[in-house]
Coordinates of C-alpha atoms in Angstrom, one line a residue:
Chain O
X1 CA 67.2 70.7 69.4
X2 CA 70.3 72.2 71.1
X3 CA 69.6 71.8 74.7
X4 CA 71.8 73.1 77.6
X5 CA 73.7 70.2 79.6
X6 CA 73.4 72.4 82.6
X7 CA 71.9 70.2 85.9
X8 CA 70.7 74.4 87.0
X9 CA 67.0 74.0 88.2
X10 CA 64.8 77.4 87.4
X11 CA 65.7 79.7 90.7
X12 CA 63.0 81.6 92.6
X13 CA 64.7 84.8 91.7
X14 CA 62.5 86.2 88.8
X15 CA 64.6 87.2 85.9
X16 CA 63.9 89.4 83.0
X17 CA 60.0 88.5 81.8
X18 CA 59.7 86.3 78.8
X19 CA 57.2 88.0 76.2
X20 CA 54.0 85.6 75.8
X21 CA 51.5 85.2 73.4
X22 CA 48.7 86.7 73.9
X23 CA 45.8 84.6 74.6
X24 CA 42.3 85.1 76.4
X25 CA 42.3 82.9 79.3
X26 CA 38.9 83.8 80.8
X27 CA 40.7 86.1 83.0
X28 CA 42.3 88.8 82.3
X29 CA 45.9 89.8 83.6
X30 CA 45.0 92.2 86.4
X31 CA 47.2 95.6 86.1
X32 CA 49.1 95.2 89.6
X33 CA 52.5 94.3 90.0
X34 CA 53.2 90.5 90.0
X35 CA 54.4 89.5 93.5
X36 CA 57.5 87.5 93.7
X37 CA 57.9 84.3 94.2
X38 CA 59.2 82.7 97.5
X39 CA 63.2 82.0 97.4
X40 CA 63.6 78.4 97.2
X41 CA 66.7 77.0 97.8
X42 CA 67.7 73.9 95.5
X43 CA 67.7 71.1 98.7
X44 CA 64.1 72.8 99.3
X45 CA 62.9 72.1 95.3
X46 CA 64.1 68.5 95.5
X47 CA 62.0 68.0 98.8
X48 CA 59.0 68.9 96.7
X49 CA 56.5 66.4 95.1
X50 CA 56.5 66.0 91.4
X51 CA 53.3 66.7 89.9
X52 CA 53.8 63.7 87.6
X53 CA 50.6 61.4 86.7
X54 CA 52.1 59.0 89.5
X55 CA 52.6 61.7 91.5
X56 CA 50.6 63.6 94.7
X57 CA 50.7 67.0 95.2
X58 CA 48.5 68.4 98.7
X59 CA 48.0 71.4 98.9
X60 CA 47.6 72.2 95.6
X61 CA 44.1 74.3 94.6
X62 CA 41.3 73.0 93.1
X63 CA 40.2 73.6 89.7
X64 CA 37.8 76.3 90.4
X65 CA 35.4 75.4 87.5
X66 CA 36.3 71.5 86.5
X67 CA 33.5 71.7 84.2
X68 CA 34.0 74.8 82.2
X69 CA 35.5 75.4 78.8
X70 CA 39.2 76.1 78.8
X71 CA 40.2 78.3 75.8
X72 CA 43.2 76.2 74.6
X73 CA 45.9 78.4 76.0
X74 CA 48.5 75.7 76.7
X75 CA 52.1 76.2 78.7
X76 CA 55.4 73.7 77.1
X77 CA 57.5 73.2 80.5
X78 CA 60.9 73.5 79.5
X79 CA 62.7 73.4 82.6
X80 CA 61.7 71.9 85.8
X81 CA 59.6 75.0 86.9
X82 CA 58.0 75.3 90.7
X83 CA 54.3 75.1 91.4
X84 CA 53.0 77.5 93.5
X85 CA 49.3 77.3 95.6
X86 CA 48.7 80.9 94.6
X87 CA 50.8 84.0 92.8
X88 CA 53.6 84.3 95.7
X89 CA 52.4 81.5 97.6
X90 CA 54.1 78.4 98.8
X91 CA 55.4 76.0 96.5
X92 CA 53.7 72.6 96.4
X93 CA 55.8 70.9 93.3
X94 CA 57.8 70.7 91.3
X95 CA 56.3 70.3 87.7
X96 CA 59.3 68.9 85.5
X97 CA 60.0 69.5 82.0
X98 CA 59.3 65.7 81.1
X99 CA 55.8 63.8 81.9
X100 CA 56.7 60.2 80.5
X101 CA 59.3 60.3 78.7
X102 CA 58.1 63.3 76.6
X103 CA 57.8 67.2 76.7
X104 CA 55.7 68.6 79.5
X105 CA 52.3 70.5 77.8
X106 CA 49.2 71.8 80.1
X107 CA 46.6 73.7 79.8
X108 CA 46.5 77.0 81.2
X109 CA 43.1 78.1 82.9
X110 CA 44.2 81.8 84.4
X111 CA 46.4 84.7 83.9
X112 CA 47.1 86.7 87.2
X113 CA 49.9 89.3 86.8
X114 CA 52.7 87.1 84.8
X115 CA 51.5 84.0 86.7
X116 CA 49.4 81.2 85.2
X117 CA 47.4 78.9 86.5
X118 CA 47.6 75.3 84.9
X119 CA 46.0 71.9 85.7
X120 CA 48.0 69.4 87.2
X121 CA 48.8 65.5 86.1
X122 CA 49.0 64.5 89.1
X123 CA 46.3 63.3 92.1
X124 CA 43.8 64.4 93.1
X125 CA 41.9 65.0 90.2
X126 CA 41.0 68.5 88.9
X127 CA 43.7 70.1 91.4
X128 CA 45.8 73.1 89.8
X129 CA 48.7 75.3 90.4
X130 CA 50.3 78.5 89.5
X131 CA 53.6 79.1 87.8
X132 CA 55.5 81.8 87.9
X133 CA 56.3 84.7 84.9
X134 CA 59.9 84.9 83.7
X135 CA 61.4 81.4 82.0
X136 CA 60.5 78.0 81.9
X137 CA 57.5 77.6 79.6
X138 CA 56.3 78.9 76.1
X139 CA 52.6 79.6 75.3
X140 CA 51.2 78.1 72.9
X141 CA 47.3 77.2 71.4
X142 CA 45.7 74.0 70.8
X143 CA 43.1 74.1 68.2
X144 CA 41.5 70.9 69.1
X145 CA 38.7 70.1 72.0
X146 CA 38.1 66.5 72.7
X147 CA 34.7 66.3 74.2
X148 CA 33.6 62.9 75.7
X149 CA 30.2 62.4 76.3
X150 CA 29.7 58.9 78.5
X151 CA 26.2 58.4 78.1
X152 CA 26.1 58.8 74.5
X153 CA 29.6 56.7 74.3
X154 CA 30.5 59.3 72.2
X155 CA 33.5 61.5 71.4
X156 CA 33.6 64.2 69.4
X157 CA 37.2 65.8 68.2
X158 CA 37.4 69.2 67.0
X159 CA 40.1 71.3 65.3
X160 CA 39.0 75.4 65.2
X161 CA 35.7 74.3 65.8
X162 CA 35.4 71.9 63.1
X163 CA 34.4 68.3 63.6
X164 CA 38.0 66.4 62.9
X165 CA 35.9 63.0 63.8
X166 CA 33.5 61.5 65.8
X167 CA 33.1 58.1 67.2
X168 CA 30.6 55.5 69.5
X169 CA 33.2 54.1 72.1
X170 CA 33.3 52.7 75.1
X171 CA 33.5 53.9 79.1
X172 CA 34.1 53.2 82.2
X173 CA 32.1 50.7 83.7
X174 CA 29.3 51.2 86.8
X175 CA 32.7 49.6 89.3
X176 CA 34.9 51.8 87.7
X177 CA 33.6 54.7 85.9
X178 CA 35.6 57.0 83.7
X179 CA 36.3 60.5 85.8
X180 CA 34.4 63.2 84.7
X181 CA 35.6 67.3 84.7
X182 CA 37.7 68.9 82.4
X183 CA 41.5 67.6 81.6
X184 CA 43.9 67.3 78.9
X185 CA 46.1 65.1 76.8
X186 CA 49.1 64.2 79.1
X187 CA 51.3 62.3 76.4
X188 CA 51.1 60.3 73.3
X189 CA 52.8 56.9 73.9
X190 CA 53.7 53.9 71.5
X191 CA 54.1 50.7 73.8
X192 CA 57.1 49.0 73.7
X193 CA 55.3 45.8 73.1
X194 CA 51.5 46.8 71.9
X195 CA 48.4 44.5 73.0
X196 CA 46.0 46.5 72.3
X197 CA 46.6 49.7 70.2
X198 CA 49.6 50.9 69.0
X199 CA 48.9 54.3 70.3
X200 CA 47.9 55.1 74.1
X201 CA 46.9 59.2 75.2
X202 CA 47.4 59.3 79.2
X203 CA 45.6 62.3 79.9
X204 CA 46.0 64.2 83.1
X205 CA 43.2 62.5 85.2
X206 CA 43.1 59.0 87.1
X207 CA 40.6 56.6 88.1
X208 CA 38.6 57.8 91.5
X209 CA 37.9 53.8 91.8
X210 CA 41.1 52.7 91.8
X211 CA 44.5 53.9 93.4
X212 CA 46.9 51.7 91.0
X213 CA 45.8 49.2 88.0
X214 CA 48.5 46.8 86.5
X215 CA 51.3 48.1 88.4
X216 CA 50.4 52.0 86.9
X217 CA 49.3 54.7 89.2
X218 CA 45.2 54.5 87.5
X219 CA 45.9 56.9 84.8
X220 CA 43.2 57.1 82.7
X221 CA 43.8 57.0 79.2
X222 CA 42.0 57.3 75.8
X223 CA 43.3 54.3 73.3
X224 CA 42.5 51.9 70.2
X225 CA 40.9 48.9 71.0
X226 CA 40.5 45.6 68.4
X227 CA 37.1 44.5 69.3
X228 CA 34.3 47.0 68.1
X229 CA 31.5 44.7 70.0
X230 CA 32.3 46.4 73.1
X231 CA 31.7 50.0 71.7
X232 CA 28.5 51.4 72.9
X233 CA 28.9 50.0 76.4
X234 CA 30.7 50.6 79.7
X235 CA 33.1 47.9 80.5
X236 CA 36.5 49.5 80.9
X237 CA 38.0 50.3 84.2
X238 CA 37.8 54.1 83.0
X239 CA 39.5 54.6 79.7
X240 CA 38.1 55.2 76.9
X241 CA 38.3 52.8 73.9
X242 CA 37.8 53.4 70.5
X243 CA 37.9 52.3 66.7
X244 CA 41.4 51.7 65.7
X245 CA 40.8 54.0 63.3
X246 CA 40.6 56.9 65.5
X247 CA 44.3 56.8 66.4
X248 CA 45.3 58.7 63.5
X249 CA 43.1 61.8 64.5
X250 CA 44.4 61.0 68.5
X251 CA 47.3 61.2 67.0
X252 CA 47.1 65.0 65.9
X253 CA 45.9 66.1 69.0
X254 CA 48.8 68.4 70.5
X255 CA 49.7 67.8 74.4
X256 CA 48.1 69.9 76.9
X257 CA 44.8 70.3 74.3
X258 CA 41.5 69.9 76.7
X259 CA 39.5 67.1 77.2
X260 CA 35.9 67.5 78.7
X261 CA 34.3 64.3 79.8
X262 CA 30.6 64.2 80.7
Chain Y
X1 CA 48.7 41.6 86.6
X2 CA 47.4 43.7 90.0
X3 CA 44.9 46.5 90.7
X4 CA 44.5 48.2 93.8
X5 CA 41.5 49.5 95.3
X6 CA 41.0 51.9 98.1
X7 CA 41.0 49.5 101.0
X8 CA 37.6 51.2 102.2
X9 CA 35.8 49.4 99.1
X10 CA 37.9 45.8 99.2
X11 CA 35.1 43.6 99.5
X12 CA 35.3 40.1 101.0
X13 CA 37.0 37.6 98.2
X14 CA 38.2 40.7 96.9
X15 CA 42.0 39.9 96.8
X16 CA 40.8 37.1 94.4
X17 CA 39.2 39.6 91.5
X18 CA 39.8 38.1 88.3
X19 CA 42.1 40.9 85.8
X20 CA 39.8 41.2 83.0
X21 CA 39.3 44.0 80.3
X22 CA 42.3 45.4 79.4
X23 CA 45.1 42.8 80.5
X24 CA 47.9 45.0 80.1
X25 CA 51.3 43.4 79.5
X26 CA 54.0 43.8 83.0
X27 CA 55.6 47.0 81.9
X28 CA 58.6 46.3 80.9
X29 CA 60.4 50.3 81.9
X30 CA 60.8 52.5 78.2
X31 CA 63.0 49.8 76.8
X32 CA 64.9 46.8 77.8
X33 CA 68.4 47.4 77.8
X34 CA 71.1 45.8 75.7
X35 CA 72.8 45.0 78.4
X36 CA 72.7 42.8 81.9
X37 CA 70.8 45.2 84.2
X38 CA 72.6 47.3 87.1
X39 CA 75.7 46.8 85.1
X40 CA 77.6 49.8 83.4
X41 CA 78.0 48.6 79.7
X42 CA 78.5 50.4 76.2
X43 CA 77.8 49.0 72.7
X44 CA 78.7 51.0 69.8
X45 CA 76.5 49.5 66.8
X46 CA 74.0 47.0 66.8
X47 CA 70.7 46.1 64.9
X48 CA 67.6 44.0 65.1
X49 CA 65.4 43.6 61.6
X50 CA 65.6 41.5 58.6
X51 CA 69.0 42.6 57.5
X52 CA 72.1 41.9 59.9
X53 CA 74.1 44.1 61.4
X54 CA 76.1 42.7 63.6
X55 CA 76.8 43.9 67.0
X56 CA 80.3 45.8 67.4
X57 CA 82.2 46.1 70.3
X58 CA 79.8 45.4 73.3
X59 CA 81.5 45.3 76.7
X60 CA 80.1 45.3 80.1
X61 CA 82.0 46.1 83.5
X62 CA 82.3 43.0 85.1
X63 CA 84.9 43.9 87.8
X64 CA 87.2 45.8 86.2
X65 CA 87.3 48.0 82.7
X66 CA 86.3 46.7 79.6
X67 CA 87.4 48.4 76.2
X68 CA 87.3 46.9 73.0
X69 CA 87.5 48.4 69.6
X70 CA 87.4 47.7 65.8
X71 CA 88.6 49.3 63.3
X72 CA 86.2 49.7 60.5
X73 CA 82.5 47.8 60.2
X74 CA 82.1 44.8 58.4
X75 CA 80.2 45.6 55.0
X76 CA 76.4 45.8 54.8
X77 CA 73.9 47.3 53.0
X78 CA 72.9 49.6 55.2
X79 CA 75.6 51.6 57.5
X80 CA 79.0 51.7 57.3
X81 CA 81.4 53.1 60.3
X82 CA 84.9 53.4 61.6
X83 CA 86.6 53.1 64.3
X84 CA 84.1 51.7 66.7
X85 CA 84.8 51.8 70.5
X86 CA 83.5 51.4 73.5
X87 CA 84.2 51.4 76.9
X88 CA 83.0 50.2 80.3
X89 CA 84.3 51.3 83.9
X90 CA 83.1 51.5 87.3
X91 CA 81.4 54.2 87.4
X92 CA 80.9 55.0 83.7
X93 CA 80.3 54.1 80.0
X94 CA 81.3 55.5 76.6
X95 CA 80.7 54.2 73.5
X96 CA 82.2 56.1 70.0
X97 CA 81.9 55.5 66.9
X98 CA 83.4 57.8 63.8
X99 CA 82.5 58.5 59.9
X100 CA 79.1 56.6 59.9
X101 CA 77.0 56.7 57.3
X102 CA 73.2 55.5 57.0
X103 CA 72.9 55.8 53.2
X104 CA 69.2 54.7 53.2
X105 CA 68.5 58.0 54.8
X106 CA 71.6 60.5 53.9
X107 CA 72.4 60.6 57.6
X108 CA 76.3 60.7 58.1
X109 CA 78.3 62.1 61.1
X110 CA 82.2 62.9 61.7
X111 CA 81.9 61.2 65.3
X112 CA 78.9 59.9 67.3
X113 CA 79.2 59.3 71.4
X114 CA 77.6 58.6 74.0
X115 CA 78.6 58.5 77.3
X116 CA 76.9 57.6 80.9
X117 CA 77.6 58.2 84.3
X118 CA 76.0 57.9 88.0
X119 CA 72.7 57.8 86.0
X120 CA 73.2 60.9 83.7
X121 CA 73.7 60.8 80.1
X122 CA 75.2 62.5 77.6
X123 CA 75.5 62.9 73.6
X124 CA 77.6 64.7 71.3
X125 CA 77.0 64.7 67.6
X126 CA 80.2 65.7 65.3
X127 CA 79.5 67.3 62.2
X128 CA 76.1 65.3 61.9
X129 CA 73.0 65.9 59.4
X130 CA 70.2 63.6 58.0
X131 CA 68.4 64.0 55.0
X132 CA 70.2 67.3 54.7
X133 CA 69.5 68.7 58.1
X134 CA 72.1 69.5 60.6
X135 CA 72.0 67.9 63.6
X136 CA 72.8 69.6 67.3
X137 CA 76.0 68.8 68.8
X138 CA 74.1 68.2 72.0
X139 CA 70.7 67.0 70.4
X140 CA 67.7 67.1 73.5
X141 CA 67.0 64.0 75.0
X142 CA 64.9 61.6 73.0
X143 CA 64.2 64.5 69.9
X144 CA 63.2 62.9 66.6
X145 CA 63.1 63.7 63.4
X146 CA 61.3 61.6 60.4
X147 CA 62.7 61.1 57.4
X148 CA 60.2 60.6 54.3
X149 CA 61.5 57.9 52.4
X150 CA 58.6 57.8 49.2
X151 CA 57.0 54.6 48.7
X152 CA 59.0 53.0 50.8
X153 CA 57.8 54.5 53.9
X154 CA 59.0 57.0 56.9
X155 CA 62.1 56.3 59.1
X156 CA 62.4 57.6 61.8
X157 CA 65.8 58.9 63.9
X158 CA 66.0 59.2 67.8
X159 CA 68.8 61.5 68.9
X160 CA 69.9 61.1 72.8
X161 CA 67.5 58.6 73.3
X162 CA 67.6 58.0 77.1
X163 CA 65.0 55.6 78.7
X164 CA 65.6 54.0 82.6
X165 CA 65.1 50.0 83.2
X166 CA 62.5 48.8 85.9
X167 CA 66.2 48.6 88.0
X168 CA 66.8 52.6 87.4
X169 CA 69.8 52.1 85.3
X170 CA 69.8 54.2 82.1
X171 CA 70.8 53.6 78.7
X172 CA 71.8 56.5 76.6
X173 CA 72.1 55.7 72.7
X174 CA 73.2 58.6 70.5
X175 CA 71.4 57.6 67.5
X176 CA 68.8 55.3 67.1
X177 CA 67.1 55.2 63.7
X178 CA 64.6 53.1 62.4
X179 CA 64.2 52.0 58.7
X180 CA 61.0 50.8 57.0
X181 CA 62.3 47.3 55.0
X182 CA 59.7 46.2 52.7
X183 CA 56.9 46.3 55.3
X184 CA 59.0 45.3 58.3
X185 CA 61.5 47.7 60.7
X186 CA 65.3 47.6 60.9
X187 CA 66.4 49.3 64.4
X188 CA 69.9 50.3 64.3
X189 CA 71.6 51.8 67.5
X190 CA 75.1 53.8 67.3
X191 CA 76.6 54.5 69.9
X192 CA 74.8 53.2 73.4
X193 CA 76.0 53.3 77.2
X194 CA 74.4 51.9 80.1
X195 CA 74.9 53.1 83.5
X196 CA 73.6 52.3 87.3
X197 CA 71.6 55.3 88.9
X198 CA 73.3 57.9 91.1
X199 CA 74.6 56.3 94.4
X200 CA 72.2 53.4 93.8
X201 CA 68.6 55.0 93.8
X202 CA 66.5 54.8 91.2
X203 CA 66.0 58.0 88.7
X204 CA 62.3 58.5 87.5
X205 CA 61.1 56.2 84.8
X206 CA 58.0 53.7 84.2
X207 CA 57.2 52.5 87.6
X208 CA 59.3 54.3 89.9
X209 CA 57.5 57.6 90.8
X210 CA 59.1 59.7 93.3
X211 CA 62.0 62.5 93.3
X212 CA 64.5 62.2 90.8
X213 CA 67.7 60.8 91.7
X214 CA 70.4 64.1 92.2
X215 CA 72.4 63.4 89.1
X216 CA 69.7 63.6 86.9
X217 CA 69.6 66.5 84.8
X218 CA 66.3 68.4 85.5
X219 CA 65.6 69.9 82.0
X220 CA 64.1 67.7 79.3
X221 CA 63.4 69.0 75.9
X222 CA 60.6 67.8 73.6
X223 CA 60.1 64.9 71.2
X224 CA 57.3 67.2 70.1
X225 CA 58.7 70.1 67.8
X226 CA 58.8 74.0 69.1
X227 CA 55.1 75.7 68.2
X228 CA 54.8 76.9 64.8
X229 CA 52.9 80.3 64.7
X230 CA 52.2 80.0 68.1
X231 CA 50.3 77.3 67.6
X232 CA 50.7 73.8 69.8
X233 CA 51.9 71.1 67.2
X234 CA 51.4 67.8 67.2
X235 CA 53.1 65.0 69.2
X236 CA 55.0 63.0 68.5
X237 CA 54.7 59.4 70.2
X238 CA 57.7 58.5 72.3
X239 CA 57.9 55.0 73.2
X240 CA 57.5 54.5 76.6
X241 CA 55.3 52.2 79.2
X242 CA 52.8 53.1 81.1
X243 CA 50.0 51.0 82.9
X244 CA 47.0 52.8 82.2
X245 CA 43.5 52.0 83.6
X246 CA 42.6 50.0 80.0

C-alpha cells in the first residue's frame, strides 16, 4: 500500500522496460524495435482529455474487431499513463490511474513492440488506444468472461471456462437499447445511499440513445434489481438488471475482465 | 432527476418525459462531508452507529484559524485515543490524533494525521497495524483492508480515504473503519480534513468530469489488491456515486 506522494506524471522519455507477463493477446509482439514515444511536456499532458467514462477522447482508434473475443490480458494503470493513436503516434489522453474513485483496470486487445493496445472508458463506444512499454501498468489475467446475450435476457458468467452463474435479466429497452460490442468491467461501486442494489459494475460503454441520464454521463452499467417481474423483458434505459442474487458472483469479477453483449 | 437526449431525436413534448425505470437518487459526490462545504475544516474522531462516540475537536475556518484540542477521549467501548487535535487555516487543515486503539479489531497506531491543502491530501500513519498487519506510513488513497471478525461479521478499514463534494472540496480521513454491531454498522473516522480545491476549480469527482485541478496528485493506487500469480483479483467496491443509465 505504500504509494509515492510524488505529483511526477509518467514522462514521454521511455525508461528501463518493465518485464510483463506473458500473455497471448491475439497478436503477437512483432520483433522490431519499439518506436518512441513523442516528448510531452507536463502543460501538453494536462491539455489532454481524460479517457474517464465521462470523458471524450477524438481521435482515438476504433476497436478493430468490437465483437471478437478478447483473451483476458488486462493492464492495472498505476500512474496517470498517456494514450497514444498508434505505437509513436500522437497522444489523445491521458488515461489516469483512478476511474471512479478506484484503481484503473482494462483490457488489453494487442501487443505491438512493448506497446498495448487497450479499450477506452470513455466516448465513443468501442474506441481504443495504445500505451506505451516502460512503467505505469502491470499485466495481469482475468479468468472470468461475462457474456450478455439480449435476446435471450440472459447472462452467462464464467471463471476458466466454467459457468460461475447464469441468470434471465433484463435489457435495454427498444428507445434505449443496451450497446452491444465487446467491453469490460469499469468499477465496482457501493452507493452511498443504495435504491436499488447495493452493488453497481459501470462498465466501459455508454448508452448510444442518450448523452447524459440522471445527471451521469449514460454509463451503462450491470446491477441488482428488487423486482424480478421485469426480468425477461426490455425496459431499462440500457443497463442490465439482475437477481439480487447475482451481486455476489458480480462481485468477483476483477476490473478490466470482458464483457460481450449481443 | 434529468436525461438528455441527442437533440436530433428530442421529440415534440419531449422536455416533459416522465423519469421512470431506474429513478436514481441526485448524486450526492463520494460522500458528504462532515463539514460546511467550501470551507477548510478538520475533525479528529467522530462516529455514526448505535454506540456513541462523540465527535472530538471539530473546527472549521470561519475567518481566521481554528485549533482545538483534548487531551485524552472520553471512555467508550470501542476506541480510545489521546491527544486529539485539529486544526483549520486558510489555506489548509490537519487533524491528529495519537495512541488510538480500536480494540474490536486490534488496530492501534502511535499517531494518525491527516492533513489537506489547495485540494491535495495527505496521510501519515505512525507505527500503525490492524489485526496484526502493519500499515504504510503513507497508505494509497482509499486502500482497504477487511478484518474477519467470526460470527460477528467483517469490518472493514479505509486508509487515506479521499472522496470530493459536488463543490470540489475534498475530505481526507486517515482512517475510516467500519464495525459490524449486532447486524448494524458503527462508522468511526480518525483523523479527517477538509479543504477547498486548488485556486477554486473543482478537482475530478462524481459529477465534475474534466481535467483535474493542478494540485491534484496524478497517481492513484488501488482499493483492489496487487495481482496474485499474475492473476487479476477481485474488486473491492469503493463507495462512490455514479448516475448510471439504470
Amino acid at each position: 500500500m505504500d504509494v509515492t506522494r510524488s505529483a511526477t506524471s509518467v514522462t514521454a522519455v521511455v525508461v528501463a522496460a518493465v518485464a510483463f507477463l506473458a500473455a497471448g493477446c491475439g497478436s503477437s509482439d512483432s520483433p522490431q524495435k519499439a518506436p518512441n514515444p513523442k516528448p510531452l511536456s507536463k502543460g501538453d499532458q494536462a491539455r489532454l482529455p481524460q479517457a474517464t467514462t465521462y470523458g471524450t477522447v477524438n481521435g482515438a482508434p476504433a476497436d478493430p474487431a468490437p465483437n471478437a473475443a478478447q483473451d483476458g490480458t488486462v493492464l492495472h494503470v498505476t500512474k496517470d499513463v498517456v494514450v497514444y493513436d498508434k505505437p509513436g503516434g500522437k497522444a489523445i489522453a491521458m488515461l489516469p490511474a483512478q476511474q471512479l474513485n478506484g484503481p484503473t483496470w482494462v483490457p488489453v486487445i494487442a501487443k505491438q513492440a512493448g506497446w498495448r493496445q487497450v479499450l477506452l472508458p470513455s466516448r465513443p463506444n468501442h474506441t481504443s488506444g495504445w500505451l506505451a512499454g516502460g512503467g505505469g501498468f502491470k499485466e495481469a489475467t482475468s479468468s472470468y468472461r461475462v457474456a450478455v446475450d439480449l435476446a435471450k435476457h440472459k447472462v452467462t458468467v464464467t471463471n476458466g471456462g466454467k459457468t460461475a452463474g447464469t441468470w434471465t435479466v433484463a435489457v435495454g429497452s427498444k428507445k434505449d437499447p443496451t450497446p452491444t460490442g465487446r467491453t469490460f468491467v469499469l468499477a465496482a461501486l457501493a452507493p452511498t445511499h443504495p435504491t436499488y442494489s447495493k452493488l453497481i459494475f459501470p462498465l466501459g460503454t455508454h448508452s448510444n440513445s442518450l448523452d447524459k441520464f440522471g445527471g451521469g454521463p449514460g454509463t451503462v452499467a450491470l446491477h441488482g434489481w428488487p423486482d424480478s417481474s421485469i426480468f425477461g423483458h426490455n425496459v431499462s434505459h440500457g443497463c442490465v438488471r439482475f437477481p439480487e442474487n447475482a451481486l455476489t458472483t458480480l462481485a468477483r469479477i476483477p476490473l478490466g475482465s470482458p464483457v460481450t453483449i449481443t | 432527476m434529468s436525461k438528455t437526449r441527442p437533440l436530433a431525436r428530442m421529440a415534440a413534448g419531449a422536455a416533459g418525459l416522465a423519469c421512470v425505470g431506474a429513478m436514481l437518487a441526485a448524486p450526492a459526490g463520494a460522500a458528504v462531508p462532515a463539514h460546511a462545504p467550501g470551507h477548510n475544516a478538520a475533525t479528529a474522531l467522530s462516529g455514526n452507529g448505535p454506540i456513541a462516540v462523540p465527535t472530538i475537536s471539530a473546527v472549521t475556518f470561519a475567518g481566521k484559524t481554528a485549533d482545538r484540542s483534548l487531551l485524552e477521549l472520553p471512555s467508550n467501548p470501542l476506541v480510545s485515543a489521546k491527544v486529539l487535535h485539529s486544526t483549520a487555516k486558510a489555506d489548509s487543515a490537519r487533524s491528529a490524533v495519537a495512541d488510538v486503539l480500536i480494540k474490536k479489531l486490534d488496530l492501534s497506531a502511535h499517531a494518525i494525521v491527516a492533513k489537506c491543502s489547495h485540494g491535495h491530501g495527505t496521510v501519515d500513519l505512525v507505527s500503525a497495524e490492524a489485526h496484526g498487519q502493519k500499515l504504510a506510513v503513507s497508505p494509497s488513497k482509499n486502500s482497504a483492508i477487511k478484518v474477519g471478525l467470526g460470527k460477528l461479521g467483517t469490518a472493514v478499514v479505509t486508509l487515506n480515504k479521499q472522496t470530493h463534494a459536488p463543490d470540489g472540496s475534498l475530505t481526507v480521513t486517515a482512517i475510516e473503519a467500519q464495525v459490524p454491531l449486532g447486524g448494524k454498522k458503527e462508522t468511526i473516522d480518525v483523523s479527517t480534513a477538509t479543504c477547498a480545491p486548488h485556486h477554486g476549480k473543482a478537482p475530478i469527482g462524481p459529477g465534475h468530469p474534466g481535467k483535474p485541478a493542478p494540485s491534484q496528485p496524478p497517481s492513484a493506487q488501488p482499493s483492489q489488491p496487487p495481482s496474485n500469480n499474475g492473476q487479476a483479483p477481485a474488486p473491492t467496491p469503493v463507495h462512490h456515486d455514479l448516475p448510471v443509465t439504470g
